[in-house]
């Protein structure tokens, strides 16, 4: 008989059940060939005595291995190592190429979509002038933690932890309705709002609902690639119109509408992405007129409305839309922190109902706890206090950053101080190769975008977004010092 007491070691203080430890070690002895196929195992009483374990533990371990096919029971004879063994040879997930299996390539074809390829924006270590992220150090974490705890203490557990409305938590939708009506002059109820996981989901759902293959979606010549990807994924033909120092050229859009039918126009009128300029009132009115005249939907992405610095924010297109042609999309990810995936879509009730049906087939419901917690922050005033504090901080950082750029990098880049938002649109001197500069800066501990993602097809803007909001004034000083060192020598 094998020396089972030596071969098997049971740790009674371990978290794993004793019978599972025994089963795993017997399985390993079989796999290593120490226990041979067809070999008879000791009876349950005998093995229990050998290992100083309860017989029921041995029975449970044997039953586990019998169920898995490692052992077999022969009536009147005992328990034996199975023959054949249920061994599965580990394989990689790819197909065989030149006699070797690869993790990378599958055995079936599929179409890779080039429009989905774009660099990820990550918040890494060190200094950064990012795309325009908020400073997560300002986020109301303690207030949010209290709101989370209240979720577990209040209400019906079945309601809290069961399935909810695909439109989102009712409390948050009600509070958002009040907030949007007061700050943006919208006229909504909770039934006009769908909570999404960030603005990207809202754009995806709207694209799926509104666009059919071959229909035309129009965006600015410079535009957020995340929106472009969604329109292309829906099968739309993506056309562009120029963007100037005042934003989208609506007269160029009018000419385009004369030539062909347009289904959707995507705009970021408050702070055009990426250039940060604000669409003036006359263009806004003209855009609404064109929408009514030609029947296209306006998808208005108001991703950082809260942060406008020079004057009272210009009201959204949706607030001046008498004909229901605007779908309004916003996000709290820029207001709190990117990890908190809370966005919203505002539209007529019938549109929201249909968007909720679409959302249900890709994401049954959102994060009920997070949505409740954010709703609580709105209800008790913590969110408004946070937004006010963040606004003051980002305004101060915007002023300081722009003064640093002017004093330290004069002649090396051009920019217009933004009316709002969390980034500066900077155009570098043609003698400066922006992609190379970004690589050199990374070696020095500073990360920023090389701007290539903002280039329209066939054009090199040599421009990028330099985000200031996520950095303190000291960090901004250090970042600009690195830029100055690299471009001035």
GROMACS .gro file of C-alpha atoms in nm:
model
  489
    1UNK     CA    1   0.000   0.000   0.000
    2UNK     CA    2   0.118   0.352  -0.079
    3UNK     CA    3   0.231   0.566   0.217
    4UNK     CA    4  -0.081   0.784   0.214
    5UNK     CA    5   0.009   0.950   0.544
    6UNK     CA    6   0.329   1.077   0.384
    7UNK     CA    7   0.181   1.166   0.045
    8UNK     CA    8  -0.125   1.351   0.176
    9UNK     CA    9  -0.103   1.652   0.403
   10UNK     CA   10  -0.422   1.814   0.534
   11UNK     CA   11  -0.421   2.168   0.677
   12UNK     CA   12  -0.716   2.189   0.915
   13UNK     CA   13  -0.665   2.565   0.959
   14UNK     CA   14  -0.700   2.636   0.587
   15UNK     CA   15  -1.014   2.797   0.442
   16UNK     CA   16  -1.069   2.510   0.198
   17UNK     CA   17  -1.283   2.223   0.327
   18UNK     CA   18  -1.089   1.917   0.439
   19UNK     CA   19  -1.268   1.687   0.195
   20UNK     CA   20  -1.182   1.922  -0.094
   21UNK     CA   21  -0.816   1.929   0.013
   22UNK     CA   22  -0.815   1.551   0.017
   23UNK     CA   23  -0.987   1.527  -0.322
   24UNK     CA   24  -0.740   1.772  -0.476
   25UNK     CA   25  -0.439   1.580  -0.343
   26UNK     CA   26  -0.575   1.246  -0.462
   27UNK     CA   27  -0.643   1.404  -0.800
   28UNK     CA   28  -0.282   1.524  -0.811
   29UNK     CA   29  -0.149   1.178  -0.720
   30UNK     CA   30  -0.350   1.033  -1.008
   31UNK     CA   31  -0.237   1.303  -1.248
   32UNK     CA   32   0.128   1.252  -1.151
   33UNK     CA   33   0.098   0.878  -1.210
   34UNK     CA   34   0.161   0.781  -0.848
   35UNK     CA   35  -0.186   0.629  -0.837
   36UNK     CA   36  -0.218   0.418  -1.153
   37UNK     CA   37  -0.527   0.362  -1.365
   38UNK     CA   38  -0.719   0.064  -1.236
   39UNK     CA   39  -0.544   0.073  -0.897
   40UNK     CA   40  -0.765   0.002  -0.598
   41UNK     CA   41  -0.789   0.265  -0.326
   42UNK     CA   42  -0.813   0.191   0.045
   43UNK     CA   43  -1.162   0.157   0.186
   44UNK     CA   44  -1.311   0.464   0.349
   45UNK     CA   45  -1.266   0.329   0.703
   46UNK     CA   46  -0.906   0.225   0.637
   47UNK     CA   47  -0.808   0.560   0.480
   48UNK     CA   48  -0.985   0.749   0.759
   49UNK     CA   49  -0.772   0.563   1.015
   50UNK     CA   50  -0.453   0.624   0.816
   51UNK     CA   51  -0.513   0.998   0.783
   52UNK     CA   52  -0.681   1.046   1.121
   53UNK     CA   53  -0.992   1.191   0.954
   54UNK     CA   54  -1.361   1.122   0.992
   55UNK     CA   55  -1.493   0.854   0.759
   56UNK     CA   56  -1.760   1.093   0.625
   57UNK     CA   57  -1.478   1.320   0.506
   58UNK     CA   58  -1.326   1.033   0.307
   59UNK     CA   59  -1.667   0.944   0.162
   60UNK     CA   60  -1.721   1.307   0.054
   61UNK     CA   61  -1.378   1.322  -0.114
   62UNK     CA   62  -1.437   0.991  -0.295
   63UNK     CA   63  -1.783   1.107  -0.406
   64UNK     CA   64  -1.629   1.428  -0.545
   65UNK     CA   65  -1.377   1.232  -0.752
   66UNK     CA   66  -1.637   0.976  -0.861
   67UNK     CA   67  -1.854   1.259  -0.991
   68UNK     CA   68  -1.560   1.408  -1.181
   69UNK     CA   69  -1.467   1.071  -1.336
   70UNK     CA   70  -1.131   1.028  -1.163
   71UNK     CA   71  -1.252   0.727  -0.966
   72UNK     CA   72  -1.493   0.445  -1.038
   73UNK     CA   73  -1.686   0.224  -0.800
   74UNK     CA   74  -1.711  -0.149  -0.867
   75UNK     CA   75  -1.994  -0.323  -0.683
   76UNK     CA   76  -1.860  -0.565  -0.423
   77UNK     CA   77  -1.497  -0.481  -0.508
   78UNK     CA   78  -1.436  -0.124  -0.388
   79UNK     CA   79  -1.317   0.207  -0.533
   80UNK     CA   80  -1.058   0.219  -0.815
   81UNK     CA   81  -0.870   0.480  -1.015
   82UNK     CA   82  -1.071   0.526  -1.332
   83UNK     CA   83  -0.961   0.371  -1.660
   84UNK     CA   84  -0.951   0.569  -1.880
   85UNK     CA   85  -0.880   0.888  -1.687
   86UNK     CA   86  -1.078   1.205  -1.759
   87UNK     CA   87  -0.761   1.391  -1.849
   88UNK     CA   88  -0.799   1.695  -2.069
   89UNK     CA   89  -0.480   1.813  -2.230
   90UNK     CA   90  -0.450   2.187  -2.176
   91UNK     CA   91  -0.468   2.381  -2.500
   92UNK     CA   92  -0.417   2.745  -2.580
   93UNK     CA   93  -0.714   2.940  -2.713
   94UNK     CA   94  -0.581   2.990  -3.064
   95UNK     CA   95  -0.539   2.773  -3.371
   96UNK     CA   96  -0.236   2.568  -3.470
   97UNK     CA   97   0.015   2.745  -3.695
   98UNK     CA   98   0.323   2.557  -3.820
   99UNK     CA   99   0.268   2.287  -3.564
  100UNK     CA  100   0.238   2.529  -3.275
  101UNK     CA  101  -0.078   2.655  -3.110
  102UNK     CA  102  -0.107   3.027  -3.058
  103UNK     CA  103  -0.299   3.235  -2.807
  104UNK     CA  104  -0.355   3.511  -3.061
  105UNK     CA  105  -0.526   3.375  -3.373
  106UNK     CA  106  -0.868   3.202  -3.354
  107UNK     CA  107  -0.979   2.918  -3.575
  108UNK     CA  108  -1.269   3.117  -3.720
  109UNK     CA  109  -1.283   3.437  -3.927
  110UNK     CA  110  -1.430   3.766  -3.810
  111UNK     CA  111  -1.421   4.121  -3.937
  112UNK     CA  112  -1.207   4.369  -3.747
  113UNK     CA  113  -1.348   4.722  -3.763
  114UNK     CA  114  -1.074   4.983  -3.823
  115UNK     CA  115  -1.296   5.262  -3.689
  116UNK     CA  116  -1.288   5.098  -3.345
  117UNK     CA  117  -0.912   5.129  -3.316
  118UNK     CA  118  -0.809   5.426  -3.106
  119UNK     CA  119  -0.565   5.471  -2.816
  120UNK     CA  120  -0.691   5.428  -2.462
  121UNK     CA  121  -0.678   5.729  -2.234
  122UNK     CA  122  -0.543   5.611  -1.901
  123UNK     CA  123  -0.468   5.807  -1.587
  124UNK     CA  124  -0.119   5.682  -1.506
  125UNK     CA  125   0.144   5.786  -1.258
  126UNK     CA  126   0.347   6.105  -1.278
  127UNK     CA  127   0.269   6.445  -1.426
  128UNK     CA  128   0.006   6.471  -1.697
  129UNK     CA  129  -0.169   6.725  -1.913
  130UNK     CA  130  -0.452   6.493  -2.006
  131UNK     CA  131  -0.751   6.516  -2.235
  132UNK     CA  132  -0.947   6.716  -1.979
  133UNK     CA  133  -1.008   6.488  -1.684
  134UNK     CA  134  -1.137   6.604  -1.346
  135UNK     CA  135  -0.921   6.593  -1.035
  136UNK     CA  136  -1.041   6.286  -0.849
  137UNK     CA  137  -0.885   6.427  -0.533
  138UNK     CA  138  -1.172   6.676  -0.526
  139UNK     CA  139  -1.444   6.412  -0.555
  140UNK     CA  140  -1.687   6.397  -0.259
  141UNK     CA  141  -1.573   6.053  -0.148
  142UNK     CA  142  -1.680   6.076   0.218
  143UNK     CA  143  -2.024   6.203   0.123
  144UNK     CA  144  -2.055   5.928  -0.137
  145UNK     CA  145  -1.951   5.665   0.117
  146UNK     CA  146  -2.222   5.784   0.356
  147UNK     CA  147  -2.479   5.766   0.078
  148UNK     CA  148  -2.366   5.411  -0.005
  149UNK     CA  149  -2.409   5.307   0.357
  150UNK     CA  150  -2.758   5.449   0.364
  151UNK     CA  151  -2.847   5.225   0.071
  152UNK     CA  152  -2.797   4.922   0.294
  153UNK     CA  153  -2.991   5.066   0.586
  154UNK     CA  154  -3.301   5.208   0.423
  155UNK     CA  155  -3.590   5.066   0.229
  156UNK     CA  156  -3.694   4.725   0.110
  157UNK     CA  157  -3.397   4.489   0.043
  158UNK     CA  158  -3.593   4.320  -0.235
  159UNK     CA  159  -3.628   4.656  -0.406
  160UNK     CA  160  -3.268   4.757  -0.342
  161UNK     CA  161  -3.099   4.435  -0.452
  162UNK     CA  162  -3.341   4.297  -0.709
  163UNK     CA  163  -3.393   4.395  -1.070
  164UNK     CA  164  -3.465   4.761  -1.130
  165UNK     CA  165  -3.582   4.991  -1.405
  166UNK     CA  166  -3.352   4.991  -1.712
  167UNK     CA  167  -3.409   5.368  -1.724
  168UNK     CA  168  -3.218   5.402  -1.398
  169UNK     CA  169  -3.282   5.467  -1.032
  170UNK     CA  170  -3.596   5.673  -0.985
  171UNK     CA  171  -3.446   5.894  -0.714
  172UNK     CA  172  -3.155   5.995  -0.936
  173UNK     CA  173  -3.380   6.061  -1.236
  174UNK     CA  174  -3.609   6.279  -1.025
  175UNK     CA  175  -3.319   6.474  -0.876
  176UNK     CA  176  -3.150   6.511  -1.215
  177UNK     CA  177  -3.475   6.641  -1.362
  178UNK     CA  178  -3.492   6.914  -1.099
  179UNK     CA  179  -3.121   6.996  -1.142
  180UNK     CA  180  -3.136   7.014  -1.522
  181UNK     CA  181  -3.452   7.223  -1.518
  182UNK     CA  182  -3.295   7.472  -1.277
  183UNK     CA  183  -2.948   7.495  -1.434
  184UNK     CA  184  -3.023   7.441  -1.804
  185UNK     CA  185  -3.380   7.570  -1.839
  186UNK     CA  186  -3.499   7.230  -1.959
  187UNK     CA  187  -3.856   7.121  -1.905
  188UNK     CA  188  -3.828   6.760  -1.797
  189UNK     CA  189  -3.972   6.501  -1.565
  190UNK     CA  190  -3.804   6.183  -1.448
  191UNK     CA  191  -3.968   6.005  -1.743
  192UNK     CA  192  -3.765   6.218  -1.985
  193UNK     CA  193  -3.436   6.082  -1.847
  194UNK     CA  194  -3.244   5.759  -1.901
  195UNK     CA  195  -2.940   5.694  -1.681
  196UNK     CA  196  -2.651   5.541  -1.874
  197UNK     CA  197  -2.299   5.428  -1.793
  198UNK     CA  198  -2.138   5.750  -1.911
  199UNK     CA  199  -2.216   5.957  -2.218
  200UNK     CA  200  -2.062   5.694  -2.448
  201UNK     CA  201  -2.345   5.451  -2.375
  202UNK     CA  202  -2.601   5.725  -2.439
  203UNK     CA  203  -2.447   5.798  -2.779
  204UNK     CA  204  -2.433   5.429  -2.861
  205UNK     CA  205  -2.799   5.377  -2.776
  206UNK     CA  206  -2.906   5.687  -2.969
  207UNK     CA  207  -2.702   5.575  -3.272
  208UNK     CA  208  -2.857   5.230  -3.261
  209UNK     CA  209  -3.207   5.377  -3.243
  210UNK     CA  210  -3.172   5.656  -3.497
  211UNK     CA  211  -2.933   5.537  -3.766
  212UNK     CA  212  -2.976   5.277  -4.036
  213UNK     CA  213  -2.694   5.158  -4.263
  214UNK     CA  214  -2.629   5.409  -4.537
  215UNK     CA  215  -2.792   5.706  -4.363
  216UNK     CA  216  -2.588   6.021  -4.314
  217UNK     CA  217  -2.450   6.141  -3.982
  218UNK     CA  218  -2.273   6.479  -3.980
  219UNK     CA  219  -2.004   6.588  -3.735
  220UNK     CA  220  -1.746   6.865  -3.717
  221UNK     CA  221  -1.424   6.821  -3.911
  222UNK     CA  222  -1.255   6.798  -3.573
  223UNK     CA  223  -1.466   6.588  -3.342
  224UNK     CA  224  -1.463   6.337  -3.058
  225UNK     CA  225  -1.361   6.003  -3.200
  226UNK     CA  226  -1.583   5.818  -2.952
  227UNK     CA  227  -1.891   5.963  -3.118
  228UNK     CA  228  -1.756   5.900  -3.469
  229UNK     CA  229  -1.696   5.534  -3.382
  230UNK     CA  230  -2.054   5.485  -3.272
  231UNK     CA  231  -2.202   5.640  -3.586
  232UNK     CA  232  -1.979   5.427  -3.807
  233UNK     CA  233  -2.059   5.117  -3.604
  234UNK     CA  234  -2.429   5.182  -3.669
  235UNK     CA  235  -2.352   5.173  -4.042
  236UNK     CA  236  -2.394   5.544  -4.108
  237UNK     CA  237  -2.201   5.734  -4.370
  238UNK     CA  238  -2.002   5.988  -4.168
  239UNK     CA  239  -1.965   6.331  -4.327
  240UNK     CA  240  -1.792   6.637  -4.183
  241UNK     CA  241  -1.840   7.011  -4.200
  242UNK     CA  242  -1.574   7.271  -4.113
  243UNK     CA  243  -1.515   7.401  -3.762
  244UNK     CA  244  -1.380   7.754  -3.714
  245UNK     CA  245  -1.310   7.984  -3.421
  246UNK     CA  246  -1.685   7.992  -3.347
  247UNK     CA  247  -1.748   7.618  -3.369
  248UNK     CA  248  -1.950   7.422  -3.623
  249UNK     CA  249  -2.002   7.601  -3.958
  250UNK     CA  250  -2.381   7.577  -3.980
  251UNK     CA  251  -2.396   7.740  -4.325
  252UNK     CA  252  -2.174   7.465  -4.460
  253UNK     CA  253  -2.419   7.223  -4.299
  254UNK     CA  254  -2.708   7.402  -4.474
  255UNK     CA  255  -2.537   7.355  -4.812
  256UNK     CA  256  -2.481   6.987  -4.735
  257UNK     CA  257  -2.849   6.941  -4.649
  258UNK     CA  258  -2.942   7.088  -4.989
  259UNK     CA  259  -2.740   6.817  -5.162
  260UNK     CA  260  -2.847   6.510  -4.965
  261UNK     CA  261  -3.071   6.394  -4.680
  262UNK     CA  262  -2.913   6.408  -4.334
  263UNK     CA  263  -3.041   6.190  -4.051
  264UNK     CA  264  -2.833   6.310  -3.754
  265UNK     CA  265  -2.602   6.596  -3.662
  266UNK     CA  266  -2.376   6.556  -3.359
  267UNK     CA  267  -2.259   6.870  -3.181
  268UNK     CA  268  -2.076   6.971  -2.863
  269UNK     CA  269  -2.190   7.335  -2.872
  270UNK     CA  270  -2.099   7.446  -2.522
  271UNK     CA  271  -1.731   7.356  -2.554
  272UNK     CA  272  -1.660   7.205  -2.893
  273UNK     CA  273  -1.446   6.896  -2.870
  274UNK     CA  274  -1.152   6.922  -2.910
  275UNK     CA  275  -1.110   7.297  -2.969
  276UNK     CA  276  -1.318   7.412  -2.663
  277UNK     CA  277  -1.491   7.701  -2.852
  278UNK     CA  278  -1.854   7.789  -2.774
  279UNK     CA  279  -2.116   7.793  -3.049
  280UNK     CA  280  -2.266   8.147  -3.055
  281UNK     CA  281  -2.642   8.213  -3.026
  282UNK     CA  282  -2.698   8.295  -3.395
  283UNK     CA  283  -2.551   7.963  -3.505
  284UNK     CA  284  -2.752   7.779  -3.244
  285UNK     CA  285  -3.077   7.927  -3.373
  286UNK     CA  286  -2.978   7.853  -3.730
  287UNK     CA  287  -2.896   7.493  -3.641
  288UNK     CA  288  -3.239   7.446  -3.480
  289UNK     CA  289  -3.405   7.598  -3.788
  290UNK     CA  290  -3.214   7.363  -4.019
  291UNK     CA  291  -3.314   7.066  -3.804
  292UNK     CA  292  -3.681   7.156  -3.836
  293UNK     CA  293  -3.650   7.233  -4.206
  294UNK     CA  294  -3.461   6.919  -4.308
  295UNK     CA  295  -3.582   6.680  -4.040
  296UNK     CA  296  -3.249   6.573  -3.894
  297UNK     CA  297  -3.201   6.487  -3.527
  298UNK     CA  298  -2.956   6.696  -3.325
  299UNK     CA  299  -2.753   6.487  -3.082
  300UNK     CA  300  -2.626   6.744  -2.832
  301UNK     CA  301  -2.337   6.623  -2.615
  302UNK     CA  302  -2.293   6.862  -2.321
  303UNK     CA  303  -2.008   6.678  -2.153
  304UNK     CA  304  -1.879   6.957  -1.920
  305UNK     CA  305  -2.157   7.214  -1.893
  306UNK     CA  306  -2.085   7.279  -1.525
  307UNK     CA  307  -1.746   7.430  -1.595
  308UNK     CA  308  -1.788   7.762  -1.774
  309UNK     CA  309  -1.579   8.051  -1.649
  310UNK     CA  310  -1.621   8.386  -1.823
  311UNK     CA  311  -1.993   8.436  -1.795
  312UNK     CA  312  -2.315   8.253  -1.731
  313UNK     CA  313  -2.315   7.931  -1.936
  314UNK     CA  314  -2.497   7.946  -2.268
  315UNK     CA  315  -2.812   7.738  -2.237
  316UNK     CA  316  -2.825   7.409  -2.428
  317UNK     CA  317  -2.990   7.375  -2.767
  318UNK     CA  318  -3.238   7.144  -2.597
  319UNK     CA  319  -3.370   7.434  -2.388
  320UNK     CA  320  -3.470   7.627  -2.704
  321UNK     CA  321  -3.606   7.333  -2.903
  322UNK     CA  322  -3.985   7.368  -2.952
  323UNK     CA  323  -4.014   7.075  -3.193
  324UNK     CA  324  -3.849   6.788  -3.005
  325UNK     CA  325  -3.560   6.754  -3.251
  326UNK     CA  326  -3.280   6.749  -2.988
  327UNK     CA  327  -3.159   6.455  -2.785
  328UNK     CA  328  -2.952   6.590  -2.497
  329UNK     CA  329  -2.668   6.386  -2.348
  330UNK     CA  330  -2.461   6.465  -2.041
  331UNK     CA  331  -2.228   6.300  -1.794
  332UNK     CA  332  -2.131   6.320  -1.430
  333UNK     CA  333  -1.803   6.140  -1.496
  334UNK     CA  334  -1.634   6.473  -1.574
  335UNK     CA  335  -1.794   6.631  -1.266
  336UNK     CA  336  -1.705   6.365  -1.010
  337UNK     CA  337  -1.456   6.105  -1.138
  338UNK     CA  338  -1.426   5.893  -1.454
  339UNK     CA  339  -1.469   5.570  -1.256
  340UNK     CA  340  -1.822   5.674  -1.160
  341UNK     CA  341  -1.997   5.579  -1.484
  342UNK     CA  342  -2.305   5.798  -1.464
  343UNK     CA  343  -2.434   5.960  -1.780
  344UNK     CA  344  -2.783   6.057  -1.888
  345UNK     CA  345  -2.997   6.097  -2.198
  346UNK     CA  346  -3.278   6.353  -2.206
  347UNK     CA  347  -3.550   6.323  -2.469
  348UNK     CA  348  -3.925   6.280  -2.516
  349UNK     CA  349  -4.083   5.997  -2.319
  350UNK     CA  350  -4.138   5.773  -2.621
  351UNK     CA  351  -3.770   5.803  -2.718
  352UNK     CA  352  -3.660   5.728  -2.362
  353UNK     CA  353  -3.888   5.424  -2.352
  354UNK     CA  354  -3.731   5.286  -2.669
  355UNK     CA  355  -3.377   5.362  -2.554
  356UNK     CA  356  -3.452   5.175  -2.232
  357UNK     CA  357  -3.559   4.870  -2.436
  358UNK     CA  358  -3.232   4.884  -2.628
  359UNK     CA  359  -3.030   4.932  -2.311
  360UNK     CA  360  -3.195   4.627  -2.160
  361UNK     CA  361  -3.050   4.389  -2.420
  362UNK     CA  362  -2.690   4.501  -2.359
  363UNK     CA  363  -2.701   4.600  -1.991
  364UNK     CA  364  -3.011   4.495  -1.794
  365UNK     CA  365  -2.975   4.788  -1.559
  366UNK     CA  366  -2.712   5.023  -1.425
  367UNK     CA  367  -2.531   5.026  -1.094
  368UNK     CA  368  -2.828   5.064  -0.860
  369UNK     CA  369  -2.615   5.145  -0.555
  370UNK     CA  370  -2.410   5.412  -0.732
  371UNK     CA  371  -2.717   5.569  -0.889
  372UNK     CA  372  -2.893   5.581  -0.551
  373UNK     CA  373  -2.584   5.732  -0.385
  374UNK     CA  374  -2.548   6.003  -0.650
  375UNK     CA  375  -2.920   6.074  -0.620
  376UNK     CA  376  -2.873   6.122  -0.245
  377UNK     CA  377  -2.587   6.368  -0.307
  378UNK     CA  378  -2.818   6.573  -0.527
  379UNK     CA  379  -3.103   6.556  -0.277
  380UNK     CA  380  -2.902   6.669   0.027
  381UNK     CA  381  -2.706   6.936  -0.159
  382UNK     CA  382  -2.364   6.769  -0.146
  383UNK     CA  383  -2.341   6.746  -0.525
  384UNK     CA  384  -2.413   7.115  -0.576
  385UNK     CA  385  -2.154   7.206  -0.311
  386UNK     CA  386  -1.901   6.981  -0.483
  387UNK     CA  387  -1.970   7.134  -0.825
  388UNK     CA  388  -1.930   7.485  -0.685
  389UNK     CA  389  -1.599   7.395  -0.521
  390UNK     CA  390  -1.474   7.219  -0.834
  391UNK     CA  391  -1.577   7.515  -1.051
  392UNK     CA  392  -1.375   7.757  -0.839
  393UNK     CA  393  -1.074   7.526  -0.834
  394UNK     CA  394  -1.074   7.462  -1.208
  395UNK     CA  395  -1.120   7.833  -1.285
  396UNK     CA  396  -0.815   7.911  -1.075
  397UNK     CA  397  -0.614   7.637  -1.243
  398UNK     CA  398  -0.726   7.750  -1.588
  399UNK     CA  399  -0.607   8.106  -1.522
  400UNK     CA  400  -0.278   7.989  -1.376
  401UNK     CA  401  -0.209   7.737  -1.652
  402UNK     CA  402  -0.278   7.989  -1.926
  403UNK     CA  403  -0.046   8.240  -1.761
  404UNK     CA  404   0.225   7.973  -1.743
  405UNK     CA  405   0.185   7.886  -2.111
  406UNK     CA  406   0.201   8.255  -2.208
  407UNK     CA  407   0.510   8.331  -2.004
  408UNK     CA  408   0.708   8.010  -2.052
  409UNK     CA  409   0.616   7.896  -2.403
  410UNK     CA  410   0.557   8.218  -2.598
  411UNK     CA  411   0.639   8.159  -2.964
  412UNK     CA  412   0.627   7.781  -2.924
  413UNK     CA  413   0.250   7.739  -2.920
  414UNK     CA  414  -0.067   7.937  -2.974
  415UNK     CA  415  -0.392   7.906  -2.784
  416UNK     CA  416  -0.706   8.097  -2.699
  417UNK     CA  417  -0.793   8.096  -2.332
  418UNK     CA  418  -1.105   7.879  -2.312
  419UNK     CA  419  -1.436   8.012  -2.187
  420UNK     CA  420  -1.476   7.688  -1.996
  421UNK     CA  421  -1.401   7.320  -1.989
  422UNK     CA  422  -1.106   7.131  -1.845
  423UNK     CA  423  -0.843   7.165  -2.120
  424UNK     CA  424  -0.666   7.414  -2.346
  425UNK     CA  425  -0.651   7.360  -2.724
  426UNK     CA  426  -0.290   7.433  -2.814
  427UNK     CA  427  -0.142   7.466  -3.163
  428UNK     CA  428   0.232   7.411  -3.163
  429UNK     CA  429   0.483   7.584  -3.386
  430UNK     CA  430   0.531   7.394  -3.715
  431UNK     CA  431   0.898   7.349  -3.629
  432UNK     CA  432   0.800   7.140  -3.329
  433UNK     CA  433   0.714   6.780  -3.409
  434UNK     CA  434   0.435   6.721  -3.160
  435UNK     CA  435   0.452   6.342  -3.164
  436UNK     CA  436   0.825   6.350  -3.090
  437UNK     CA  437   0.772   6.611  -2.819
  438UNK     CA  438   0.516   6.388  -2.648
  439UNK     CA  439   0.758   6.096  -2.651
  440UNK     CA  440   1.041   6.304  -2.507
  441UNK     CA  441   0.812   6.446  -2.239
  442UNK     CA  442   0.711   6.097  -2.133
  443UNK     CA  443   1.075   6.014  -2.069
  444UNK     CA  444   1.089   6.322  -1.846
  445UNK     CA  445   0.783   6.207  -1.649
  446UNK     CA  446   0.513   6.411  -1.826
  447UNK     CA  447   0.232   6.252  -2.025
  448UNK     CA  448   0.012   6.431  -2.278
  449UNK     CA  449  -0.155   6.344  -2.607
  450UNK     CA  450   0.045   6.371  -2.927
  451UNK     CA  451  -0.267   6.510  -3.096
  452UNK     CA  452  -0.271   6.259  -3.380
  453UNK     CA  453  -0.622   6.144  -3.288
  454UNK     CA  454  -0.750   6.498  -3.351
  455UNK     CA  455  -0.620   6.520  -3.707
  456UNK     CA  456  -0.888   6.511  -3.979
  457UNK     CA  457  -0.808   6.272  -4.265
  458UNK     CA  458  -0.524   6.411  -4.472
  459UNK     CA  459  -0.448   6.701  -4.235
  460UNK     CA  460  -0.185   6.752  -3.968
  461UNK     CA  461  -0.301   7.011  -3.717
  462UNK     CA  462   0.003   6.981  -3.490
  463UNK     CA  463  -0.240   7.059  -3.209
  464UNK     CA  464  -0.354   6.886  -2.894
  465UNK     CA  465  -0.560   6.924  -2.579
  466UNK     CA  466  -0.362   7.006  -2.267
  467UNK     CA  467  -0.579   6.929  -1.966
  468UNK     CA  468  -0.522   7.141  -1.657
  469UNK     CA  469  -0.803   7.041  -1.422
  470UNK     CA  470  -0.653   6.720  -1.283
  471UNK     CA  471  -0.326   6.889  -1.177
  472UNK     CA  472  -0.251   7.120  -0.887
  473UNK     CA  473  -0.079   7.453  -0.953
  474UNK     CA  474   0.253   7.302  -0.843
  475UNK     CA  475   0.206   7.012  -1.082
  476UNK     CA  476   0.117   7.252  -1.362
  477UNK     CA  477   0.436   7.447  -1.295
  478UNK     CA  478   0.642   7.129  -1.315
  479UNK     CA  479   0.465   7.018  -1.635
  480UNK     CA  480   0.520   7.349  -1.813
  481UNK     CA  481   0.883   7.352  -1.697
  482UNK     CA  482   0.938   7.019  -1.870
  483UNK     CA  483   0.775   7.148  -2.190
  484UNK     CA  484   0.987   7.463  -2.179
  485UNK     CA  485   1.304   7.260  -2.129
  486UNK     CA  486   1.223   7.041  -2.430
  487UNK     CA  487   1.120   7.314  -2.673
  488UNK     CA  488   1.348   7.596  -2.561
  489UNK     CA  489   1.651   7.394  -2.465
   0.00000   0.00000   0.00000
